[in-house]
């Protein structure tokens, strides 16, 4: 067998391999600092609907009331009714299919875990991650109690929170878009009449134009 | 943005009328209107201007340059009544004054949820953990040792156009389509980073978390993450601006801007979505039935005429160029049609190169105005999937008026006989 024929299988094998990575690129695992589980735990604050991520601690709506009045009521209102444009957290049940839907945890949010997760990571607005785990459990219980999801003495903790069934848990469907069938768009004489149904200018809510700086 | 509230706030607007506005900007100075209605400027100024005689500032004057003083009106604007506070709010890109497909960094729209974080890159870390072979923290220096890619993509807030569901409400292209920008992003593909740390077999979802005071989090399917997402550190040739997530942000091409998590500090790999506040309470689309769409990630095809527009009135009869932008979160723009009679008749507008997948595309269509007739200007995009940009009537029929997000309907600009242009809706 000639030398070139002997080399043929090798050449074919090389061709069959995926393009070899540049050996000067970072090798797997070469960069970054490997973290210990306790280091990850300090940053890992998220909570899933099945309860994964919930820390130890507990609270009831009764215990939440004082924290609510001190930390939350100035924006969300004493009864969760919302001050000015700040979010309403109470009521709205049965409103989603009406002309004035009100989206609260009780009327709209599918999972109780989201309430815990969001309060802990971002509330109070401007002082994030300042509440203790017990306070967050108590506030979550307070909001869910305002919305008649759980009774005032219901003890919320890592075990019980995932068992709370939210009223609108089944209210969501996965994005079905595009709902409209693609049709060849009309180019000529597409409609007989065009009627103007509204002018933004007449609504009068556009911010006023400032004179150009010249 | 919250966007629920669609009325209220400010009193009657005193928008300058077309000719008054032009006079105010000095375009009519020394001009004359010809018999045919074309406005002609004075030929050559009589005096030698100062800038042709005296020295200008030297090269030490402006270490980081800013636009001409005569472009001071090209700024981001906001709508105060939209939100409870400026820290959790949005501002709008001045599309009417921009050219080409790249949005300058200084006027790129911003949407913050707890204000703009200002992060020292020396102390910043990107943590990757969960269903990975090695849980790891990267410094900025680590990230810069990976091979980057440069990619041009648009980003658009899901709520762009959200105030127009019930009817024409905000009188301007900036306020109705300006939660939009397009940039060249430089960063490391997520696939590169995940190859480096190793994904476990059950890795199906990714949670991205921001390092601002809202710690915004979104769940992203791993298939998308490995397809074209990246951790970007630069935008249009310079490091990200703080308002865009400095020192790093996620780039999620074609998907709603809220998922492009800014000030990115953590990527957790898991086997199911997290249902964070930003994918349940917000950024879900409520239907008339009371059910809501979830995981409405894609920004479907959209287009708008940027000039003429309410901010860019006409100045007498004659030739004009209808300028506009088109984009699609599903891929490439295939075609743009323009109507000047409210959708009765359409002509196809030539697309300007480059036409890049999931990026803004520019179209220019020459048009002649007689200086006295009304016109109803519209643009309609068709993308490579065959999707045709819908009318507002079609969208309302499918989704009602309470879904807030993903209003990509055809916009209509009414050209009045005076040359003024206004935002209207038509049936």
XYZ file of N, CA and C in Angstrom, chain A residues 24-53 75-76 83-89 95-105 107-115 117-129 168-214, chain B residues 4-5 8 10-15 21 25 69-70 72-73 77-79 81-85 87-88 113-114 125 127 129 133-138 142 145-147 166 168-171 175 195-198 207 209 213-215 217 265-266 268 271-278 280-281 284-298 300 335 337 341-348 376 380 382 386-388 390 394-395 398-399 401-402 404 406 414 416 420 422-427:
714
model
N -5.435 28.549 21.790
C -5.144 29.723 22.619
C -6.387 30.308 23.283
N -7.565 29.771 22.917
C -8.787 30.226 23.594
C -8.822 29.641 25.008
N -9.597 30.254 25.923
C -9.684 29.707 27.283
C -10.137 28.250 27.257
N -9.445 27.419 28.012
C -9.838 26.007 28.108
C -10.926 25.875 29.170
N -11.778 24.854 29.005
C -12.899 24.666 29.924
C -12.434 24.698 31.387
N -13.057 25.547 32.164
C -12.743 25.614 33.582
C -11.548 26.479 33.930
N -10.922 27.065 32.918
C -9.673 27.783 33.162
C -9.904 29.152 33.818
N -11.026 29.782 33.469
C -11.273 31.138 33.962
C -12.330 31.146 35.062
N -12.304 32.201 35.846
C -13.306 32.356 36.903
C -12.865 31.713 38.197
N -13.552 32.116 39.269
C -13.258 31.580 40.591
C -14.350 30.587 40.978
N -13.950 29.352 41.271
C -14.933 28.344 41.674
C -15.522 28.725 43.030
N -16.838 28.631 43.136
C -17.515 29.072 44.358
C -17.877 27.894 45.248
N -17.793 28.107 46.535
C -18.269 27.117 47.499
C -19.783 27.287 47.640
N -20.504 26.206 47.997
C -21.967 26.302 48.127
C -22.411 27.438 49.053
N -21.671 27.655 50.137
C -22.114 28.718 51.064
C -21.924 30.118 50.459
N -20.966 30.239 49.551
C -20.806 31.520 48.857
C -21.977 31.755 47.900
N -22.347 30.706 47.162
C -23.486 30.815 46.243
C -24.744 31.162 47.023
N -24.920 30.531 48.182
C -26.142 30.714 48.973
C -26.351 32.179 49.354
N -25.264 32.918 49.546
C -25.387 34.331 49.925
C -26.056 35.153 48.809
N -25.851 34.739 47.553
C -26.405 35.496 46.427
C -27.709 34.920 45.904
N -27.929 33.644 46.198
C -29.051 32.933 45.596
C -30.322 33.240 46.361
N -31.041 34.294 45.949
C -32.193 34.753 46.731
C -33.522 34.385 46.092
N -33.506 33.749 44.914
C -34.778 33.535 44.212
C -35.563 32.373 44.796
N -36.887 32.474 44.615
C -37.816 31.459 45.126
C -38.723 31.024 43.981
N -38.892 29.721 43.846
C -39.728 29.172 42.776
C -41.102 28.789 43.306
N -42.105 28.625 42.410
C -43.443 28.216 42.858
C -43.438 26.943 43.703
N -42.533 26.007 43.434
C -42.515 24.766 44.223
C -41.823 24.948 45.570
N -41.404 26.164 45.880
C -40.820 26.456 47.177
C -39.304 26.402 47.191
N -38.698 25.938 46.092
C -37.230 25.907 46.067
C -36.697 27.318 46.295
N -35.803 27.453 47.235
C -35.209 28.749 47.523
C -35.780 29.425 48.759
N -46.966 53.875 50.595
C -47.170 53.796 49.146
C -48.404 52.957 48.784
N -48.508 51.793 49.405
C -49.566 50.863 48.987
C -50.891 51.109 49.710
N -51.557 54.280 47.022
C -51.550 55.730 47.134
C -51.035 56.288 45.802
N -51.683 57.340 45.312
C -51.309 57.933 44.006
C -51.224 56.851 42.926
N -50.053 56.749 42.268
C -49.908 55.761 41.188
C -49.278 54.458 41.673
N -49.022 54.330 42.997
C -48.346 53.127 43.479
C -49.284 51.931 43.414
N -48.716 50.742 43.251
C -49.552 49.579 42.960
C -50.595 49.240 44.030
N -51.796 48.928 43.548
C -52.893 48.419 44.374
C -52.620 46.948 44.644
N -52.758 46.520 45.901
C -52.468 45.123 46.239
C -53.686 44.390 46.789
N -62.517 40.993 38.395
C -62.467 42.176 37.520
C -61.735 41.937 36.203
N -61.032 40.813 36.077
C -60.101 40.665 34.934
C -60.815 40.688 33.587
N -62.040 40.189 33.535
C -62.745 40.144 32.254
C -63.653 41.360 32.061
N -63.551 42.339 32.965
C -64.394 43.533 32.847
C -63.631 44.646 32.138
N -64.296 45.797 32.011
C -63.647 46.922 31.340
C -62.700 47.670 32.274
N -62.644 47.289 33.550
C -61.722 47.930 34.489
C -60.980 46.874 35.298
N -60.091 46.131 34.647
C -59.393 45.060 35.373
C -58.437 45.632 36.417
N -58.418 45.024 37.593
C -57.488 45.411 38.657
C -56.632 44.185 38.965
N -55.321 44.324 38.736
C -54.423 43.185 38.894
C -53.707 43.266 40.239
N -54.145 42.433 41.166
C -53.499 42.356 42.484
C -52.977 40.929 42.647
N -52.174 40.690 43.689
C -51.779 39.298 43.938
C -53.008 38.396 44.027
N -56.048 38.825 42.740
C -56.869 38.694 41.534
C -56.083 38.160 40.346
N -54.748 38.312 40.369
C -54.004 38.070 39.127
C -52.787 37.165 39.274
N -51.981 37.370 40.330
C -50.696 36.664 40.420
C -50.935 35.156 40.563
N -50.244 34.342 39.754
C -50.534 32.899 39.780
C -49.893 32.152 40.958
N -48.831 32.695 41.546
C -48.118 31.938 42.588
C -47.788 32.819 43.791
N -47.952 32.254 44.990
C -47.613 32.969 46.227
C -46.099 33.184 46.326
N -45.327 32.290 45.718
C -43.866 32.403 45.813
C -43.376 33.726 45.242
N -44.079 34.218 44.213
C -43.664 35.471 43.566
C -43.776 36.650 44.535
N -44.801 36.591 45.400
C -44.972 37.674 46.383
C -43.770 37.679 47.331
N -40.776 36.332 46.875
C -39.545 36.619 46.133
C -39.384 38.107 45.860
N -40.489 38.746 45.430
C -40.380 40.157 45.051
C -40.202 41.058 46.276
N -40.948 40.776 47.345
C -40.791 41.596 48.559
C -39.337 41.492 49.052
N -38.843 40.265 49.087
C -37.500 40.106 49.646
C -36.441 40.810 48.804
N -36.550 40.668 47.459
C -35.470 41.205 46.614
C -35.544 42.710 46.403
N -36.754 43.283 46.434
C -36.869 44.665 45.957
C -37.622 45.621 46.872
N -38.229 45.133 47.931
C -39.027 46.000 48.786
C -38.375 46.155 50.156
N -38.633 47.245 50.913
C -39.384 48.408 50.444
C -38.608 49.142 49.334
N -39.359 49.787 48.437
C -38.787 50.518 47.317
C -37.737 51.504 47.837
N -36.498 51.320 47.424
C -35.423 52.198 47.876
C -34.669 51.675 49.085
N -35.052 50.517 49.610
C -34.307 49.918 50.720
C -34.387 48.386 50.592
N -33.903 47.908 49.461
C -34.073 46.492 49.108
C -33.277 45.589 50.042
N -33.790 44.382 50.231
C -33.150 43.326 51.016
C -32.823 43.766 52.449
N -55.992 32.966 40.858
C -55.842 33.049 39.401
C -54.732 32.123 38.888
N -54.454 31.055 39.620
C -53.367 30.152 39.216
C -53.572 29.589 37.815
N -54.830 29.411 37.430
C -55.099 28.828 36.113
C -55.438 29.883 35.073
N -55.083 31.131 35.372
C -55.488 32.235 34.495
C -54.551 32.547 33.349
N -53.551 31.706 33.122
C -52.558 32.036 32.100
C -52.448 30.955 31.032
N -52.239 31.395 29.800
C -51.976 30.469 28.696
C -50.649 30.873 28.045
N -49.924 29.888 27.559
C -48.649 30.185 26.903
C -48.922 30.962 25.614
N -48.114 31.976 25.392
C -48.197 32.870 24.227
C -48.629 32.143 22.946
N -49.832 32.450 22.426
C -50.266 31.803 21.195
C -49.972 32.634 19.936
N -49.301 33.756 20.088
C -49.066 34.618 18.923
C -48.219 33.883 17.881
N -48.333 34.191 16.601
C -49.299 35.140 16.029
C -50.683 34.520 15.911
N -51.709 35.268 16.421
C -53.080 34.752 16.342
C -53.659 34.984 14.963
N -53.089 35.985 14.229
C -53.660 36.359 12.937
C -53.000 35.586 11.813
N -53.808 34.997 10.964
C -53.310 34.246 9.813
C -52.637 35.202 8.844
N -51.481 34.787 8.341
C -50.792 35.613 7.352
C -51.558 35.562 6.035
N -51.904 36.729 5.513
C -52.581 36.796 4.219
C -51.766 37.709 3.313
N -51.879 37.505 2.030
C -51.164 38.370 1.104
C -51.722 39.783 1.264
N -50.881 40.737 1.671
C -51.436 42.059 1.958
C -51.952 42.760 0.694
N -53.116 43.357 0.832
C -53.752 44.092 -0.273
C -52.920 45.320 -0.630
N -52.822 45.632 -1.918
C -52.026 46.788 -2.357
C -52.885 47.895 -2.979
N -53.995 47.538 -3.638
C -54.788 48.543 -4.395
C -56.253 48.492 -3.993
N -56.857 49.665 -3.843
C -58.288 49.758 -3.528
C -58.671 48.815 -2.384
N -57.933 48.903 -1.290
C -58.105 47.951 -0.190
C -59.355 48.236 0.628
N -59.777 49.479 0.644
C -61.041 49.783 1.318
C -61.659 51.025 0.687
N -62.982 51.119 0.791
C -63.692 52.221 0.129
C -63.572 53.513 0.936
N -63.671 53.383 2.234
C -63.710 54.563 3.107
C -62.639 54.470 4.184
N -62.068 55.601 4.535
C -61.191 55.648 5.700
C -61.756 56.697 6.652
N -62.056 56.296 7.864
C -62.620 57.217 8.859
C -61.620 57.417 9.984
N -61.377 58.656 10.344
C -60.517 58.936 11.498
C -61.348 58.740 12.763
N -60.871 57.843 13.637
C -61.641 57.521 14.844
C -61.127 58.242 16.082
N -59.958 58.858 15.989
C -59.450 59.554 17.161
C -58.194 60.348 16.855
N -58.058 61.497 17.512
C -56.879 62.366 17.369
C -56.168 62.437 18.718
N -54.883 62.094 18.754
C -54.137 62.207 20.005
C -54.158 63.639 20.529
N -54.115 64.595 19.609
C -54.027 65.999 20.012
C -55.235 66.419 20.852
N -56.383 65.828 20.550
C -57.593 66.216 21.285
C -57.646 65.600 22.682
N -56.870 64.546 22.917
C -56.840 63.924 24.248
C -56.084 64.841 25.219
N -55.043 65.504 24.716
C -54.366 66.518 25.526
C -53.504 65.996 26.655
N -52.919 64.802 26.518
C -52.061 64.279 27.588
C -50.603 64.146 27.161
N -50.275 64.623 25.965
C -48.884 64.570 25.516
C -48.098 65.650 26.257
N -46.914 65.298 26.795
C -46.117 66.327 27.474
C -45.902 67.531 26.559
N -45.961 68.711 27.161
C -45.833 69.913 26.349
C -44.436 70.034 25.788
N -44.391 70.471 24.545
C -43.111 70.670 23.879
C -42.411 71.872 24.485
N -41.138 71.706 24.787
C -40.376 72.851 25.241
C -39.752 73.529 24.035
N -39.670 74.828 24.093
C -39.084 75.563 22.974
C -37.655 75.081 22.763
N -37.250 74.890 21.504
C -35.874 74.463 21.234
C -34.880 75.442 21.858
N -33.800 74.895 22.375
C -32.803 75.728 23.055
C -31.916 76.421 22.031
N -32.324 77.583 21.596
C -31.504 78.313 20.618
C -31.490 79.787 20.922
N -50.684 51.007 33.125
C -52.100 50.717 33.266
C -52.943 51.964 33.018
N -52.438 53.073 33.479
C -53.248 54.281 33.428
C -53.142 54.910 32.043
N -55.269 61.158 32.089
C -54.969 61.947 33.276
C -53.849 62.933 33.101
N -51.452 65.884 32.696
C -51.160 67.238 32.270
C -52.331 67.897 31.561
N -52.317 69.186 31.581
C -53.374 69.940 30.945
C -53.215 69.989 29.438
N -53.944 70.848 28.839
C -53.949 70.930 27.382
C -52.563 71.309 26.859
N -52.195 70.645 25.825
C -50.849 70.816 25.293
C -50.817 72.017 24.361
N -49.725 72.718 24.409
C -49.539 73.805 23.454
C -48.436 73.427 22.482
N -48.750 72.474 21.658
C -47.785 72.014 20.658
C -47.703 73.095 19.612
N -43.519 76.399 14.422
C -42.388 75.599 14.867
C -41.180 75.834 13.965
N -37.512 77.441 14.913
C -36.219 76.779 14.735
C -35.363 77.510 13.705
N -24.656 72.413 19.575
C -25.650 73.140 20.374
C -26.969 73.286 19.615
N -26.916 73.193 18.301
C -28.140 73.345 17.508
C -28.964 72.052 17.454
N -29.732 70.542 20.388
C -30.067 70.371 21.800
C -31.488 69.853 22.025
N -32.315 69.910 20.983
C -33.685 69.398 21.114
C -33.735 67.870 20.938
N -37.159 61.940 26.152
C -38.237 62.596 26.895
C -39.036 61.537 27.648
N -39.751 61.959 28.668
C -40.593 61.008 29.388
C -41.992 61.549 29.536
N -42.910 60.703 29.963
C -44.307 61.076 30.172
C -44.575 60.900 31.659
N -46.958 61.337 33.819
C -48.145 60.716 34.425
C -48.187 59.198 34.262
N -47.249 58.644 33.461
C -47.277 57.200 33.222
C -46.992 56.383 34.471
N -46.106 56.860 35.320
C -45.608 56.036 36.419
C -45.589 56.822 37.717
N -45.452 56.073 38.818
C -45.500 56.705 40.141
C -44.229 57.496 40.448
N -43.094 57.062 39.886
C -41.851 57.754 40.196
C -40.894 57.653 39.021
N -37.857 56.880 39.192
C -36.915 55.761 39.377
C -37.453 54.468 38.797
N -38.760 54.332 38.775
C -39.353 53.161 38.132
C -40.177 53.668 36.965
N -36.172 50.075 36.904
C -37.187 49.626 37.855
C -36.893 50.101 39.274
N -35.650 50.458 39.565
C -35.317 51.073 40.851
C -34.182 52.072 40.643
N -19.155 41.256 39.939
C -18.970 39.835 39.647
C -20.195 39.312 38.905
N -22.002 35.826 38.646
C -22.050 34.488 39.245
C -22.878 33.575 38.348
N -24.439 29.702 38.466
C -24.600 28.583 39.392
C -25.864 27.799 39.066
N -21.670 22.279 35.928
C -20.637 21.403 36.488
C -19.798 22.140 37.526
N -19.608 23.455 37.306
C -18.762 24.228 38.204
C -19.449 25.561 38.479
N -19.767 25.840 39.742
C -20.359 27.135 40.100
C -19.215 28.126 40.213
N -19.403 29.280 39.581
C -18.251 30.132 39.343
C -18.625 31.601 39.413
N -17.632 32.421 39.730
C -17.807 33.869 39.694
C -16.752 34.444 38.755
N -17.204 35.278 37.833
C -16.286 35.906 36.866
C -16.092 37.378 37.210
N -11.891 38.515 33.795
C -12.144 37.159 33.286
C -12.947 37.217 31.992
N -11.310 38.025 28.754
C -10.374 37.060 28.185
C -11.051 36.077 27.225
N -12.408 36.058 27.243
C -13.122 35.229 26.263
C -13.173 35.962 24.933
N -13.378 35.175 23.867
C -13.458 35.801 22.552
C -14.846 36.441 22.386
N -56.450 51.996 23.453
C -57.837 52.453 23.419
C -58.088 53.478 22.319
N -55.824 56.819 19.734
C -54.630 57.651 19.585
C -54.510 58.528 20.821
N -53.389 58.491 21.507
C -53.316 59.229 22.768
C -52.124 60.174 22.855
N -50.951 59.721 22.446
C -49.763 60.573 22.576
C -49.355 61.058 21.187
N -49.160 62.364 21.091
C -48.998 62.967 19.778
C -47.534 63.079 19.388
N -43.096 59.375 21.563
C -43.864 58.823 22.684
C -44.630 57.550 22.317
N -20.430 26.627 27.933
C -19.448 25.594 27.573
C -18.307 25.594 28.590
N -17.955 26.761 29.065
C -16.812 26.895 29.967
C -17.089 26.313 31.350
N -18.342 26.488 31.822
C -18.657 25.968 33.166
C -19.310 24.585 33.101
N -19.838 24.208 31.936
C -20.467 22.901 31.763
C -21.906 22.884 32.252
N -32.152 31.738 34.817
C -32.658 32.926 35.509
C -31.559 33.976 35.461
N -30.406 37.776 36.645
C -30.717 38.725 37.717
C -29.842 39.967 37.613
N -31.234 47.932 42.467
C -32.019 47.762 43.685
C -33.360 47.078 43.435
N -33.696 46.782 42.179
C -34.899 45.972 41.934
C -34.521 44.509 41.752
N -33.227 44.234 41.557
C -32.752 42.866 41.317
C -33.658 42.150 40.319
N -35.428 40.032 37.677
C -35.119 38.663 37.259
C -36.097 38.189 36.209
N -25.768 40.385 37.352
C -24.874 39.902 38.404
C -24.967 38.389 38.603
N -26.037 37.761 38.076
C -26.207 36.345 38.395
C -26.967 35.628 37.295
N -28.600 31.832 36.999
C -28.836 30.547 37.645
C -29.447 29.602 36.617
N -34.301 23.781 36.013
C -35.066 22.873 35.160
C -36.497 23.337 34.933
N -36.872 24.499 35.480
C -38.218 25.044 35.252
C -38.193 26.558 35.449
N -39.202 27.257 34.933
C -39.194 28.723 35.088
C -39.481 29.140 36.531
N -39.095 30.351 36.858
C -39.212 30.844 38.230
C -40.509 31.624 38.475
N -41.151 32.102 37.418
C -42.353 32.930 37.563
C -42.090 34.126 38.470
N -41.123 34.927 38.074
C -40.802 36.129 38.829
C -41.899 37.175 38.632
N -41.839 38.225 39.411
C -42.812 39.307 39.327
C -42.906 39.858 37.899
N -41.746 39.844 37.162
C -41.705 40.440 35.822
C -42.176 39.476 34.732
N -45.142 37.548 35.609
C -46.468 37.177 36.101
C -47.322 38.432 36.281
N -46.973 39.223 37.311
C -47.716 40.451 37.584
C -47.580 41.449 36.438
N -47.220 40.186 31.286
C -48.163 39.191 30.798
C -49.302 39.992 30.172
N -49.974 39.426 29.191
C -50.893 40.201 28.362
C -52.332 39.746 28.612
N -53.123 40.613 29.256
C -54.492 40.267 29.662
C -55.458 40.347 28.479
N -56.228 39.291 28.296
C -57.194 39.198 27.200
C -58.605 39.512 27.695
N -59.526 39.806 26.781
C -60.903 40.137 27.204
C -61.573 39.017 27.997
N -61.153 37.790 27.774
C -61.744 36.654 28.488
C -61.371 36.642 29.962
N -60.369 37.450 30.340
C -59.860 37.410 31.705
C -58.626 36.528 31.832
N -58.382 35.696 30.803
C -57.134 34.922 30.778
C -56.015 35.833 30.275
N -54.776 35.470 30.597
C -53.648 36.287 30.138
C -52.634 35.405 29.413
N -51.970 35.991 28.413
C -50.862 35.308 27.758
C -49.626 35.433 28.658
N -48.916 34.319 28.837
C -47.634 34.401 29.546
C -46.504 34.040 28.588
N -45.295 34.377 28.982
C -44.098 34.114 28.163
C -44.243 34.745 26.781
N -44.770 35.970 26.747
C -44.889 36.705 25.484
C -43.567 37.401 25.214
N -42.609 36.618 24.746
C -41.239 37.104 24.661
C -40.920 37.898 23.390
N -41.464 37.409 22.257
C -41.011 37.963 20.965
C -41.637 39.334 20.711
N -42.946 41.175 17.941
C -43.341 40.882 16.559
C -43.072 42.079 15.656
N -40.127 43.201 3.657
C -40.721 44.231 2.807
C -41.415 45.273 3.675
N -44.361 48.354 3.102
C -45.277 49.087 2.229
C -45.653 50.392 2.916
N -52.855 57.279 1.900
C -54.302 57.521 1.948
C -54.989 56.655 3.008
N -54.277 56.396 4.091
C -54.894 55.693 5.214
C -55.108 54.216 4.991
N -54.391 53.645 4.035
C -54.459 52.201 3.860
C -55.309 51.741 2.684
N -55.795 52.693 1.876
C -56.546 52.282 0.671
C -55.587 51.689 -0.364
N -54.493 52.378 -0.579
C -53.507 51.946 -1.579
C -52.111 51.967 -0.971
N -51.286 51.051 -1.421
C -49.947 50.903 -0.858
C -48.905 50.824 -1.956
N -47.713 51.316 -1.674
C -46.563 51.079 -2.552
C -45.436 50.519 -1.682
N -44.592 49.716 -2.288
C -43.489 49.121 -1.547
C -42.321 50.103 -1.502
N -52.945 60.651 4.866
C -52.874 59.742 6.015
C -51.731 58.768 5.761
N -46.295 49.559 6.753
C -46.701 48.180 7.086
C -45.543 47.255 6.737
N -43.595 43.491 6.518
C -43.784 42.042 6.376
C -42.412 41.423 6.634
N -43.345 35.816 6.878
C -44.602 36.095 6.193
C -45.584 36.870 7.060
N -45.196 37.158 8.301
C -46.054 37.913 9.224
C -46.250 39.336 8.703
N -47.506 39.775 8.705
C -47.845 41.118 8.238
C -48.229 41.974 9.437
N -50.130 44.114 11.842
C -51.585 44.254 11.879
C -52.039 45.701 12.042
N -57.399 45.019 14.035
C -57.129 43.576 14.099
C -56.611 43.175 15.477
N -55.709 44.001 16.025
C -55.160 43.675 17.345
C -56.232 43.744 18.422
N -58.413 40.734 18.374
C -57.766 39.540 18.919
C -57.529 39.646 20.417
N -57.237 40.859 20.909
C -56.737 40.974 22.292
C -57.448 42.011 23.153
N -58.411 45.646 24.753
C -57.646 46.870 24.959
C -56.883 46.879 26.286
N -56.860 45.756 27.002
C -56.231 45.753 28.328
C -54.911 45.004 28.393
N -51.926 45.925 27.400
C -50.792 46.819 27.664
C -49.632 46.586 26.696
N -47.051 44.762 23.694
C -47.024 44.217 22.324
C -48.059 44.823 21.393
N -51.727 61.857 10.366
C -52.562 62.732 9.546
C -51.777 63.988 9.189
N -52.134 67.537 7.869
C -53.173 68.543 7.675
C -52.788 69.496 6.544
N -49.071 70.656 9.355
C -49.002 69.997 10.669
C -49.297 68.518 10.515
N -50.306 64.925 12.776
C -50.746 64.456 14.086
C -51.030 62.962 14.084
N -50.941 62.395 15.276
C -51.197 60.970 15.473
C -52.699 60.737 15.537
N -53.201 59.910 14.614
C -54.627 59.585 14.626
C -54.782 58.074 14.495
N -55.980 57.607 14.792
C -56.303 56.223 14.448
C -57.435 56.228 13.447
N -57.413 55.250 12.549
C -58.422 55.200 11.485
C -59.127 53.843 11.490
N -60.314 53.846 10.901
C -61.042 52.583 10.716
C -61.372 52.448 9.238
